[in-house]
Coordinates of C-alpha atoms and ligand atoms in Angstrom, one line a residue:
X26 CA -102.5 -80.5 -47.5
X27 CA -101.8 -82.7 -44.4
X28 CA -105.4 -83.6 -44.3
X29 CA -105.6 -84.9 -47.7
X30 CA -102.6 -87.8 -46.4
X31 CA -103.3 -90.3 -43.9
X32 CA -99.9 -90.5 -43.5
X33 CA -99.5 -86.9 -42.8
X34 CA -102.3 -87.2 -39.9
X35 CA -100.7 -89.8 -38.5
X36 CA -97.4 -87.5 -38.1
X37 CA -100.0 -85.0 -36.4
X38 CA -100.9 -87.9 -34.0
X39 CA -97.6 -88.1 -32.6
X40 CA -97.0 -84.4 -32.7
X41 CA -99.8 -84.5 -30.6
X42 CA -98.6 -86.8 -28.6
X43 CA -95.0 -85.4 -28.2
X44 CA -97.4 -81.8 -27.5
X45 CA -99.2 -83.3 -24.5
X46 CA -95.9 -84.4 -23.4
X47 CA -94.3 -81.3 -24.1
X48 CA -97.3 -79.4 -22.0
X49 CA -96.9 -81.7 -19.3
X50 CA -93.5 -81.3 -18.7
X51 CA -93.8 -77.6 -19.4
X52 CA -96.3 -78.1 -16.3
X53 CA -93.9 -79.6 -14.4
X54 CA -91.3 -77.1 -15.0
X55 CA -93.7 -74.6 -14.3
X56 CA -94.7 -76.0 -10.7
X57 CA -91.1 -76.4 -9.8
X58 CA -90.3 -72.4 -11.2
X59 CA -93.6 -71.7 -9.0
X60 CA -92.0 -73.4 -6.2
X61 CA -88.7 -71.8 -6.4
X62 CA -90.5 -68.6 -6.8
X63 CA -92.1 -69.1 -3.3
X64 CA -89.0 -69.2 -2.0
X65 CA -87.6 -65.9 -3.4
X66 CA -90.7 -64.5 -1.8
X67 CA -90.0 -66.1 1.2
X68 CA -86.7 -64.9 1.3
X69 CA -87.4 -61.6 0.4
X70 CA -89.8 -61.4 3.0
X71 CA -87.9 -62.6 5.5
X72 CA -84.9 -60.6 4.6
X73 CA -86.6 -57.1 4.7
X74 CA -88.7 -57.8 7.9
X75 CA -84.6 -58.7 9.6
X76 CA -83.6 -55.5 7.8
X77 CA -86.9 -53.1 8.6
X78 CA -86.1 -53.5 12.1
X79 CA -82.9 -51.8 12.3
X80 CA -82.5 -50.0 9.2
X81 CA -79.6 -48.0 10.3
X82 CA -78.1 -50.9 11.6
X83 CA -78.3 -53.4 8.8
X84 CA -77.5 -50.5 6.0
X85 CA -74.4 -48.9 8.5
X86 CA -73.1 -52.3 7.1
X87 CA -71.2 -51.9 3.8
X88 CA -71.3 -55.9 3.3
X89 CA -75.4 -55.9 3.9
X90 CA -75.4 -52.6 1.6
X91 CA -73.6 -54.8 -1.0
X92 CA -76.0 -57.6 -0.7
X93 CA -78.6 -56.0 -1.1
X94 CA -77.8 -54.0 -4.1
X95 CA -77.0 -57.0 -5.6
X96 CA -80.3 -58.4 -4.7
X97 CA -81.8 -55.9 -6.7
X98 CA -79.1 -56.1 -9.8
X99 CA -77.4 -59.4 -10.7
X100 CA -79.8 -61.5 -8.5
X101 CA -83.3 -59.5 -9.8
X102 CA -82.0 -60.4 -13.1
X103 CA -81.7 -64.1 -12.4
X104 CA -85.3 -64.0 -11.1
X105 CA -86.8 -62.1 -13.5
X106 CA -85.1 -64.1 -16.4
X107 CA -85.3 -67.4 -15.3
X108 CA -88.0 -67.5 -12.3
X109 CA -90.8 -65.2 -13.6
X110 CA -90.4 -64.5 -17.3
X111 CA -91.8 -68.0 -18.6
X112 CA -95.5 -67.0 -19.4
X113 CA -95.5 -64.4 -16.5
X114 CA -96.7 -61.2 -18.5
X115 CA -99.0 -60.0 -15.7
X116 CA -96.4 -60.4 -13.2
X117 CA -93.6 -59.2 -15.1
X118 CA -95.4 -55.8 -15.9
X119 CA -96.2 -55.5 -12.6
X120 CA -92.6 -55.7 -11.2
X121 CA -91.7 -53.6 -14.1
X122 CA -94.1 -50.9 -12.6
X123 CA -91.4 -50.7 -9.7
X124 CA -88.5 -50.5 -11.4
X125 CA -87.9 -46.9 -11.6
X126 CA -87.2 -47.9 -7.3
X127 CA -84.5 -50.2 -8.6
X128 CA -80.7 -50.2 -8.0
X129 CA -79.4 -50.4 -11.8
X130 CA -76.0 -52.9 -12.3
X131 CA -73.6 -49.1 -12.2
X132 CA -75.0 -49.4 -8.5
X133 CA -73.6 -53.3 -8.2
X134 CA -70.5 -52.0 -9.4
X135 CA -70.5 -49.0 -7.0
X136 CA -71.3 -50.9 -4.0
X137 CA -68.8 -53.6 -5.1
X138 CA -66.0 -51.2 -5.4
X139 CA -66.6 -49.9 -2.5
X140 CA -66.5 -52.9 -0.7
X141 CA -63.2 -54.0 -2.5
X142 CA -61.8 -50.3 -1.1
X143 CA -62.9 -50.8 1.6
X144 CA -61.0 -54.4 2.2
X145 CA -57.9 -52.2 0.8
X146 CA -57.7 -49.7 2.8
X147 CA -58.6 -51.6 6.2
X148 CA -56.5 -54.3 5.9
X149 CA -59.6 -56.4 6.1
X150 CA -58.7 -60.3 5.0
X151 CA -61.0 -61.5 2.6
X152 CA -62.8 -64.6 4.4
X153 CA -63.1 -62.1 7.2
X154 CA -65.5 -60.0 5.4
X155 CA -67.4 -62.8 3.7
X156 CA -67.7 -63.9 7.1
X157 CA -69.7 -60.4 7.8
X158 CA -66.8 -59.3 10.3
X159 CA -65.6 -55.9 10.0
X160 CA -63.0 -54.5 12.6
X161 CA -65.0 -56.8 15.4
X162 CA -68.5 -55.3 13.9
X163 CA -70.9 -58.3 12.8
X164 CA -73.8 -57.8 11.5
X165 CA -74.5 -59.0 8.0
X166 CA -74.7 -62.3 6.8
X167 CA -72.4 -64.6 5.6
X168 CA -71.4 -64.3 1.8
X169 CA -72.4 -67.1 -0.2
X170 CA -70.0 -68.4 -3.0
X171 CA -71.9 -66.5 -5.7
X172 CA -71.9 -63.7 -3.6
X173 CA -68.0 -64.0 -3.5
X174 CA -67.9 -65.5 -7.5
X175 CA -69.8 -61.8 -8.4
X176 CA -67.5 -59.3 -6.4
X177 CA -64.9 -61.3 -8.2
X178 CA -66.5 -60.9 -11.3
X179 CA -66.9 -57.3 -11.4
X180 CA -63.6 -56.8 -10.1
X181 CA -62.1 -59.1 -13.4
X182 CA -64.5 -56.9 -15.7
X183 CA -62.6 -53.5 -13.9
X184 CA -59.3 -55.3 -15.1
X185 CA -58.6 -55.7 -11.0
X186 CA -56.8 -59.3 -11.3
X187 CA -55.9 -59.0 -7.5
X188 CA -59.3 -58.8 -5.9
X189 CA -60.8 -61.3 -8.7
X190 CA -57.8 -64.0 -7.2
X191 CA -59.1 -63.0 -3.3
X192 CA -62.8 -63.3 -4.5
X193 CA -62.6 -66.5 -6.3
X194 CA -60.5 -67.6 -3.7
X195 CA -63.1 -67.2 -1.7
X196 CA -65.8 -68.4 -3.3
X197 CA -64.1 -72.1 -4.2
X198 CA -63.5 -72.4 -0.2
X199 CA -67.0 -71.5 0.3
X200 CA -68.2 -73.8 -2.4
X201 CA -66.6 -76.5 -0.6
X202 CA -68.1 -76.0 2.5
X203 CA -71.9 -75.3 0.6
X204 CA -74.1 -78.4 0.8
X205 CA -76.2 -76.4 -1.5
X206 CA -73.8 -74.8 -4.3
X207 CA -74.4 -71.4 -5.3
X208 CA -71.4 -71.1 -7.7
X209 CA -70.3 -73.0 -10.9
X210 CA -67.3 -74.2 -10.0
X211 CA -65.9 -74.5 -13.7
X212 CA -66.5 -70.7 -14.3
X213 CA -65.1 -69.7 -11.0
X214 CA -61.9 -71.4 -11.6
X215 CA -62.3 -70.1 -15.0
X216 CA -62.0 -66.8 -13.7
X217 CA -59.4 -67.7 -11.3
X218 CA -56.8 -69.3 -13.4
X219 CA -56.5 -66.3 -16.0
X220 CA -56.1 -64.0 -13.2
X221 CA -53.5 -65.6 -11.7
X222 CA -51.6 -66.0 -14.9
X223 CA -52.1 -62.1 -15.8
X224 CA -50.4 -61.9 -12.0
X225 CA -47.6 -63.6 -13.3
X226 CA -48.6 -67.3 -11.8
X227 CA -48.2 -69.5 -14.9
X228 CA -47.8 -72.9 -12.9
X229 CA -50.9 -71.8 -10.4
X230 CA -52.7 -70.9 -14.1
X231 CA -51.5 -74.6 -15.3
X232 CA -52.4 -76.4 -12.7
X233 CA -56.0 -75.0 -12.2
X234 CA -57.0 -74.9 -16.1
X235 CA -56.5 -78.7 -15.8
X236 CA -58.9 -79.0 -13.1
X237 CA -60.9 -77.1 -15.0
X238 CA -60.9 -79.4 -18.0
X239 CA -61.4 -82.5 -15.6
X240 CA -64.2 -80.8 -14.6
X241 CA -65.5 -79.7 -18.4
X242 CA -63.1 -81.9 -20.8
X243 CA -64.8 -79.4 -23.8
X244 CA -64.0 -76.6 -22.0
X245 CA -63.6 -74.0 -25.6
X246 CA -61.2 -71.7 -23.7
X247 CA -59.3 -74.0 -21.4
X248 CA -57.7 -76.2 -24.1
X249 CA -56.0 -73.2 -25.6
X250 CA -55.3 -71.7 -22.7
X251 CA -53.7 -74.5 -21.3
X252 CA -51.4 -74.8 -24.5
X253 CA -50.6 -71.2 -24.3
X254 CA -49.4 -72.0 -20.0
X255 CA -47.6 -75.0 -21.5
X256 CA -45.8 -73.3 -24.3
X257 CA -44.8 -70.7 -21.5
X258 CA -43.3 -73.3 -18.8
X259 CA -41.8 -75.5 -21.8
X260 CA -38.0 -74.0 -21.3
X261 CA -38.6 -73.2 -17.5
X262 CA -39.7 -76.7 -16.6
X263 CA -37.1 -78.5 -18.5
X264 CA -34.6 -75.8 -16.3
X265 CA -36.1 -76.4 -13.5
X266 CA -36.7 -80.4 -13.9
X267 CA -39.5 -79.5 -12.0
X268 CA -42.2 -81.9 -11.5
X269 CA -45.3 -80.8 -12.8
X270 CA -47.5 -80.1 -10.3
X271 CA -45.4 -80.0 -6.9
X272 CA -43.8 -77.5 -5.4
X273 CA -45.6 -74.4 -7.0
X274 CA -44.1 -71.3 -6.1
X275 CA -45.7 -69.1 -3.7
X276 CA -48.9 -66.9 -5.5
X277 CA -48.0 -63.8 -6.2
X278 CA -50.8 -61.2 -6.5
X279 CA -50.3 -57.3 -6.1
X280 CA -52.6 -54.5 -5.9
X281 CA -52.6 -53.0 -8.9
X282 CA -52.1 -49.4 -8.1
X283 CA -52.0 -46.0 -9.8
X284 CA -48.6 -44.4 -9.5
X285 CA -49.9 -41.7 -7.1
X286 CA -51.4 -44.7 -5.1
X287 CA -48.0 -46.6 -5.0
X288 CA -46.4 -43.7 -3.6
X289 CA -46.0 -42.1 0.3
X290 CA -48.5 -40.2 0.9
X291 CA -51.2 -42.7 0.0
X292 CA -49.8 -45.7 2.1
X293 CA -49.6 -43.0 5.1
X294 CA -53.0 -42.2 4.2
X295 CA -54.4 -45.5 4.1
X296 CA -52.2 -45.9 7.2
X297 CA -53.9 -43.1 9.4
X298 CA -57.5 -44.3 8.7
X299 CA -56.7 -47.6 10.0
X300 CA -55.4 -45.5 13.3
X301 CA -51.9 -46.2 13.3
X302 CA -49.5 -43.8 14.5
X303 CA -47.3 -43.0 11.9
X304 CA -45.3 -39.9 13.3
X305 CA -45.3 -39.5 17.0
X306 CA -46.0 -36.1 18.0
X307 CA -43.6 -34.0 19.8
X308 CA -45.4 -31.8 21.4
X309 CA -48.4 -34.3 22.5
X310 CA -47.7 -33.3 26.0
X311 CA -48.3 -30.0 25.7
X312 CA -51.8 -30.2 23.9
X313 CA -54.6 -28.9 26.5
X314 CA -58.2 -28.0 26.6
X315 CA -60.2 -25.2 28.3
X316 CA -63.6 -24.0 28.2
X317 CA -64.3 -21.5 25.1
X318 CA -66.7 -18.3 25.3
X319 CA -64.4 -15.1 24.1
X320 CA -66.7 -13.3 26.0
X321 CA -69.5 -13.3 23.2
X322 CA -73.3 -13.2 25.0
X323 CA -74.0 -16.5 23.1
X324 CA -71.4 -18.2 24.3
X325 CA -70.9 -17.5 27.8
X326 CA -74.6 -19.2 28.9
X327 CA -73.7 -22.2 26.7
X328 CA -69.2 -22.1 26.6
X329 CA -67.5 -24.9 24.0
X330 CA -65.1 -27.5 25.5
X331 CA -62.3 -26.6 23.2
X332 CA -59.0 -29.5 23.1
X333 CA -55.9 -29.1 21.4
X334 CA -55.6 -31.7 18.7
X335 CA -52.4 -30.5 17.3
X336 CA -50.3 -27.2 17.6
X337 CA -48.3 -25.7 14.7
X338 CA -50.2 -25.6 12.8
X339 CA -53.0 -25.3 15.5
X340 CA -55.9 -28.0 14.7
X341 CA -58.9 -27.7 17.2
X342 CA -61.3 -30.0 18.1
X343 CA -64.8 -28.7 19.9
X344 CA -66.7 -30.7 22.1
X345 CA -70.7 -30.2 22.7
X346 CA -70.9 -27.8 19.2
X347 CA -73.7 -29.0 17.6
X348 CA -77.1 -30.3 19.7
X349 CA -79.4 -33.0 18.2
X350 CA -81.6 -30.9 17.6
X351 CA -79.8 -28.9 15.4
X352 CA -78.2 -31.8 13.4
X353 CA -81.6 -33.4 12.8
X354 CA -82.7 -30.0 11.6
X355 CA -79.7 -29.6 9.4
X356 CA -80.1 -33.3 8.4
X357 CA -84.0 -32.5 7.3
X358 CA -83.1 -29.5 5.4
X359 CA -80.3 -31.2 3.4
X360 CA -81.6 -34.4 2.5
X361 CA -83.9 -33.7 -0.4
X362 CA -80.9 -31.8 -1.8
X363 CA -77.8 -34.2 -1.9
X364 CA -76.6 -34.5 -4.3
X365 CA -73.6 -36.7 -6.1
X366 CA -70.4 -34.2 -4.4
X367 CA -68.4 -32.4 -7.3
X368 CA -64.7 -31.2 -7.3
X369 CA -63.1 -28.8 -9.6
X370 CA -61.2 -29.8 -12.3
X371 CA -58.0 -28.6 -11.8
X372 CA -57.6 -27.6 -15.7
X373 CA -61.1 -26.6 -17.2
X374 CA -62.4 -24.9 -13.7
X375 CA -65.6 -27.1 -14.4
X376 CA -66.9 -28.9 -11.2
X377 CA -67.3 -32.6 -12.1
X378 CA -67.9 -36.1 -9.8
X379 CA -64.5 -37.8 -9.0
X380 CA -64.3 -41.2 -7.9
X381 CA -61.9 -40.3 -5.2
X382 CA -64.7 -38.1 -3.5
X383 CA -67.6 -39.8 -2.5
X384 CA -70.5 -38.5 -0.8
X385 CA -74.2 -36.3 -1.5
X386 CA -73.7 -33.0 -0.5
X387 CA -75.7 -29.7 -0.4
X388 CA -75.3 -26.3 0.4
X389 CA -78.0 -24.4 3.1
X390 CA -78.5 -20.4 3.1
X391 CA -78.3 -18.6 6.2
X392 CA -82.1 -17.8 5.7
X393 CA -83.4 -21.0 5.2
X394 CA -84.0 -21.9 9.3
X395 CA -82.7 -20.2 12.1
X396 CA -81.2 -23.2 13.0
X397 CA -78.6 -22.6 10.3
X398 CA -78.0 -19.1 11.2
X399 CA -77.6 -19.7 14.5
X400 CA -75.0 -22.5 13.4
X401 CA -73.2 -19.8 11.6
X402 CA -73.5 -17.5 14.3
X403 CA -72.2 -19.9 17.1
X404 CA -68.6 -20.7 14.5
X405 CA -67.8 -16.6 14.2
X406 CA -68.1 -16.1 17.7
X407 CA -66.0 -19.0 18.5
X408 CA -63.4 -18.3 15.3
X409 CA -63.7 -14.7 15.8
X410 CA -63.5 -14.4 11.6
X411 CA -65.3 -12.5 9.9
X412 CA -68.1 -14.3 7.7
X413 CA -69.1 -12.3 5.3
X414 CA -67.0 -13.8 2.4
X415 CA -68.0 -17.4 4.0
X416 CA -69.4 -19.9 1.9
X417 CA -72.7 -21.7 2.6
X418 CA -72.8 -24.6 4.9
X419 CA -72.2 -27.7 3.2
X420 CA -73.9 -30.7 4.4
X421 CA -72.2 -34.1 3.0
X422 CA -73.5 -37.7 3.7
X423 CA -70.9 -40.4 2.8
X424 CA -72.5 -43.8 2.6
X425 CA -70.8 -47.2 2.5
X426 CA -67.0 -46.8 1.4
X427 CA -67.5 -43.0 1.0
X428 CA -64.3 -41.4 1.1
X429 CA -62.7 -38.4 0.5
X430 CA -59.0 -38.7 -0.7
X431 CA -56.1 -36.5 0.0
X432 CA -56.5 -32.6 -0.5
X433 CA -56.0 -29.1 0.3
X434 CA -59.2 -27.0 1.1
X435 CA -57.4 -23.9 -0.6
X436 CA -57.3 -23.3 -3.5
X437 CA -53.0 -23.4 -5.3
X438 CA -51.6 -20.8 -7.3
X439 CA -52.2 -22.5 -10.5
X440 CA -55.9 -22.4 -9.8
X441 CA -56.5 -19.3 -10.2
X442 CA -59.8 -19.6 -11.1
X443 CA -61.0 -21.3 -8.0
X444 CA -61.6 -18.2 -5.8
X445 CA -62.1 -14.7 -7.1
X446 CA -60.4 -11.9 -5.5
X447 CA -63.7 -10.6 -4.0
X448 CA -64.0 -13.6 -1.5
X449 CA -60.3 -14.3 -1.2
X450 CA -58.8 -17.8 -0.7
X451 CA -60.0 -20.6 1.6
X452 CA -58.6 -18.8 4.7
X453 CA -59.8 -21.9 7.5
X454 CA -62.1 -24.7 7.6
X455 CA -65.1 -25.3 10.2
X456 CA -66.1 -29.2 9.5
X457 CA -68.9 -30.6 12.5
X458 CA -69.6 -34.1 12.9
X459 CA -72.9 -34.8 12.4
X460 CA -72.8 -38.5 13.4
X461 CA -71.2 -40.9 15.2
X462 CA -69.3 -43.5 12.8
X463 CA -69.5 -47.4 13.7
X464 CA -65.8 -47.7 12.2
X465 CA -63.6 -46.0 9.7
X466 CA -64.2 -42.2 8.5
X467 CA -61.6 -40.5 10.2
X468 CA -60.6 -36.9 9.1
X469 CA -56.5 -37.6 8.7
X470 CA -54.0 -35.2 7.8
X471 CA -51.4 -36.9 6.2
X472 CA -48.0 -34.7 6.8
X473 CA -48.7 -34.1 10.2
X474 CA -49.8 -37.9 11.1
X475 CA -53.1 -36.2 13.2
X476 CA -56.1 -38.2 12.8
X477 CA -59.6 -36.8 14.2
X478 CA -62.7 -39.9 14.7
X479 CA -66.6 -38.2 13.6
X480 CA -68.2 -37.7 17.1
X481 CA -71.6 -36.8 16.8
X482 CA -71.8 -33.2 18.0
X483 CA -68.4 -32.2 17.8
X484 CA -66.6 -30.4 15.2
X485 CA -63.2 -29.5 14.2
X486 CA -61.0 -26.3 12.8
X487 CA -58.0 -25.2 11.3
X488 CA -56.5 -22.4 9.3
X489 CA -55.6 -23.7 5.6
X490 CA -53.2 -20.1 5.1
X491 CA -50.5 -19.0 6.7
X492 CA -50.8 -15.1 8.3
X493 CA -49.5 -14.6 4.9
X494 CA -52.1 -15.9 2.5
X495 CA -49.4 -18.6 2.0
X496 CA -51.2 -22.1 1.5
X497 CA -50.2 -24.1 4.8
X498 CA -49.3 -27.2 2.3
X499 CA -49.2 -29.2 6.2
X500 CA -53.0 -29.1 6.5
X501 CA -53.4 -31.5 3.4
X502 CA -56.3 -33.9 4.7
X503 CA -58.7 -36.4 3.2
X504 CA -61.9 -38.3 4.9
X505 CA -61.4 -41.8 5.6
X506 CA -63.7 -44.1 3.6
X507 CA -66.5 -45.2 6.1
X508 CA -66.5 -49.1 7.5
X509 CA -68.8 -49.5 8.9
X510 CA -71.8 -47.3 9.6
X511 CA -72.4 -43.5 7.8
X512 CA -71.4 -40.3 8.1
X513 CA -72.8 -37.0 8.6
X514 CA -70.9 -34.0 7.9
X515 CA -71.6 -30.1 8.3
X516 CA -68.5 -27.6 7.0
X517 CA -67.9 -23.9 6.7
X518 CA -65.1 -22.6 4.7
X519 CA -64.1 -19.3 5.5
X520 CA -62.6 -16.9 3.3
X521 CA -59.5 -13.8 3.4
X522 CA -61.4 -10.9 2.5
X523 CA -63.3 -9.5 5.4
X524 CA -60.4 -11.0 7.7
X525 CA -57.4 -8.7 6.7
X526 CA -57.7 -7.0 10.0
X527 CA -58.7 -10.2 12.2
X528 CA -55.4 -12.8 10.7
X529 CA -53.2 -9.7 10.4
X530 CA -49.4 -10.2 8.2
X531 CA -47.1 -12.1 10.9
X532 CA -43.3 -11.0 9.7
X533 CA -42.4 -14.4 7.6
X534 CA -44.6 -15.6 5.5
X535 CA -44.5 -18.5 7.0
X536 CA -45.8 -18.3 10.3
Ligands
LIG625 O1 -65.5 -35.3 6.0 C1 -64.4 -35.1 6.5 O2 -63.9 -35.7 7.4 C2 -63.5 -34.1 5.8 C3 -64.2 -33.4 4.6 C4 -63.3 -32.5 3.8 O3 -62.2 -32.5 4.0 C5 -63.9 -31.6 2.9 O4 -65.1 -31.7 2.6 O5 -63.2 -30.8 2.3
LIG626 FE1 -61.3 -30.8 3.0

């Protein structure tokens, strides 16, 4: 029908006109997406070859562990939505091909959490870490304000108001100092004014949601929300005769924690792992050390330095346990196995991830290298227990913030289910260090204030019953989250039966 019109073709002259325009600026766009492309090559390029040449040392980070998840998650989708999907089918399908190598956004959150515990439990002040600056260790980048805006953001989504006020703190300082912004500043203080009102800072909420609406008079939420802040200061201010905007009233923002977290035992915890000394020990001066070799054949060529790291109850630390041989040969065996660490739940017996254990772990038979039976061998002849009823050695990697919180290896009475008479209860525990740790990952036991730092080689051991079979409830321990660096782990828990004779009945049954 158009044809028949000369009207009609004259509208298809200036669609064609408004096409070739259209093209051409489509062009344009194009060169400048091309452009910007180069430079997430570039960058990528740059940042692995910095990366490839220490690997340990730029993953040991947890910030550079972060950053680069992130690459992969909420940056990759940036890229591929807004840099390579226009028109890009062959390239697209050919970084789909690699996605199965991808971290997924559960592994943003993860590495964001951990990062957030990680500030937590270290004490660690937020422009500190964007800095890249843990406990004096620096080596990660700076954190751009995106990079900060993000951690805030998954922190909102997790309902965790008090990190999202630290991050987009953090992320409107850096902003300011950004010649090149990476952050919408609008969204950020989006973010932050709603958080501080749920942490109870009305005025803070006030004052920022009109600098939000300078900055975005249309702003859909921000015109409610500052009629709901208003609403809420109405009596207060009139009270107050308060001008609007001066004097605001300190911020409030606490952690929001669990009510086991709010309590003791965690803040002693979290206390411990930052090395502080929370009960002095009594009987420090009394602690000493002496080469080990109970006369077994093993053991007198090759004796164990063995130091007192506590007495009652008795906590041991060996020195020169493990070779590096060994651990790398333990390492090698493990690592196609870890897997995501399990505990029992306490009510269905089912073993099940937790999110306040952390780590890959798998189990290694006796028969699998003689490196593992001789591992075995070496703890009986310096325990002296008897190993039948002993469980496979564990090997457990925890990687950035991997942590271990607050437990008892043994098993309570209400858990009956845990260990069947055959075996017996969790009579000790042989745990060897397997690596050295940068910072953090400390073994702590929280009653007794004794906290034991990973040193490659050595190992540690302690009885978890009393003579009697009684739980020692003392020897309640947790693994520090790691800091800086990773951790290597090799344990033994040894069980009662078999051991009836060896840990014979003392007279109480506590002793
Ligand atoms: O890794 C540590 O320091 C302690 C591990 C531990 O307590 C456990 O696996 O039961
Ligand atoms: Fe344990």
């Amino acid at each position: 029908e158009v044809f028949t019109s000369l009207s009609d073709l004259q509208k298809v002259l200036l669609t064609e006109k408004d096409i070739a325009l259209e093209i051409k600026s489509h062009i344009e766009m194009e060169e400048e997406r091309l452009k910007r492309l180069k430079k997430v090559a570039e960058d990528y390029e740059r940042h692995s070859q910095e990366a490839l040449s220490d690997i340990e040392k730029h993953l040991g980070n947890p910030v550079n562990a972060y950053l680069l998840v992130k690459r992969f998650t909420i940056d990759w989708e940036r890229i591929v939505d807004g840099l390579v999907k226009a028109n890009s089918t062959d390239l697209i399908a050919r970084l789909h091909n690699r996605g199965s190598e991808f971290p997924v956004q559960e592994d943003f959150e993860g590495a964001a959490t951990a990062l957030l515990r990680l500030q937590d439990t270290y004490n660690l002040p937020t422009a500190q870490i964007a800095k890249g600056e843990l406990q004096g260790v620096k080596n990660s980048p700076e954190m751009t304000a995106e990079d900060c805006f993000e951690l805030g953001r998954t922190a909102y989504n997790a309902g965790d108001y008090y990190h999202c006020i630290l991050w987009m703190e953090e992320a409107l300082n850096t902003l300011d100092t950004e010649v090149n912004k990476t952050a919408d500043r609008a969204l950020t203080i989006d973010y932050l004014a709603y958080s501080l009102y749920r942490q109870g800072n009305v005025e803070h909420a006030r004052k920022l949601t009109k600098q939000l609406l300078e900055l975005d008079p249309n702003h859909p939420r921000a015109v409610n929300n500052l009629r709901y802040y208003e609403k809420l200061l109405e009596t207060a201010d009139q009270e107050k005769k308060r001008g609007e905007e001066e004097d605001l009233p300190e911020i409030q923002n606490q952690r929001l924690l669990d009510d086991y977290r709010k309590g003791q035992e965690f803040k002693q915890y979290e206390a411990l792992c930052r090395g502080e000394d929370i009960i002095p020990d009594p009987n420090k001066h009394k602690l000493k050390c002496r080469y080990t070799h109970n006369n077994r054949p093993n053991l007198l060529l090759r004796p164990l330095k063995e130091e007192e790291a506590f007495l009652d109850p008795r906590i041991l630390f060996y020195h020169n346990m493990l070779s590096d041989f060994e651990i790398e040969t333990i390492k090698r065996l493990a690592a196609p196995k870890l897997k995501r660490a399990t505990v029992q739940n306490v009510y269905t017996g089912q073993l099940e991830p937790a999110f306040y254990r952390i780590s890959k772990s798998a189990w290694l038979k006796e028969d699998e290298d003689a490196v593992i039976k001789r591992v075995n061998q070496r703890i009986k002849d310096v325990t002296q227990l008897d190993m039948t009823m002993a469980e496979d050695l564990q090997v457990a990697n925890y990687g950035i913030g991997g942590h271990y919180e607050p437990h008892f290896d043994f098993a309570r009475k209400q858990e009956e289910t845990a260990f069947d008479y055959i075996h017996g209860n969790r009579i000790a525990t042989w745990l060897n260090y397997m690596s050295d740790v940068t910072a953090g990952g400390a073994t702590v036991f929280i009653p007794i204030g004794v906290k034991v730092f990973p040193k490659k080689g050595s190992a540690v051991f302690w009885h978890n019953l009393y003579r009697s079979g009684e739980g020692d409830f003392r020897t309640r321990h947790a693994a520090c989250p790691v800091l800086v660096g990773q951790k290597w782990v090799s344990n033994k828990w040894i069980h009662e039966r078999g051991n009836e004779l060896v840990r014979t009945c003392g007279l109480s049954p506590y002793e």
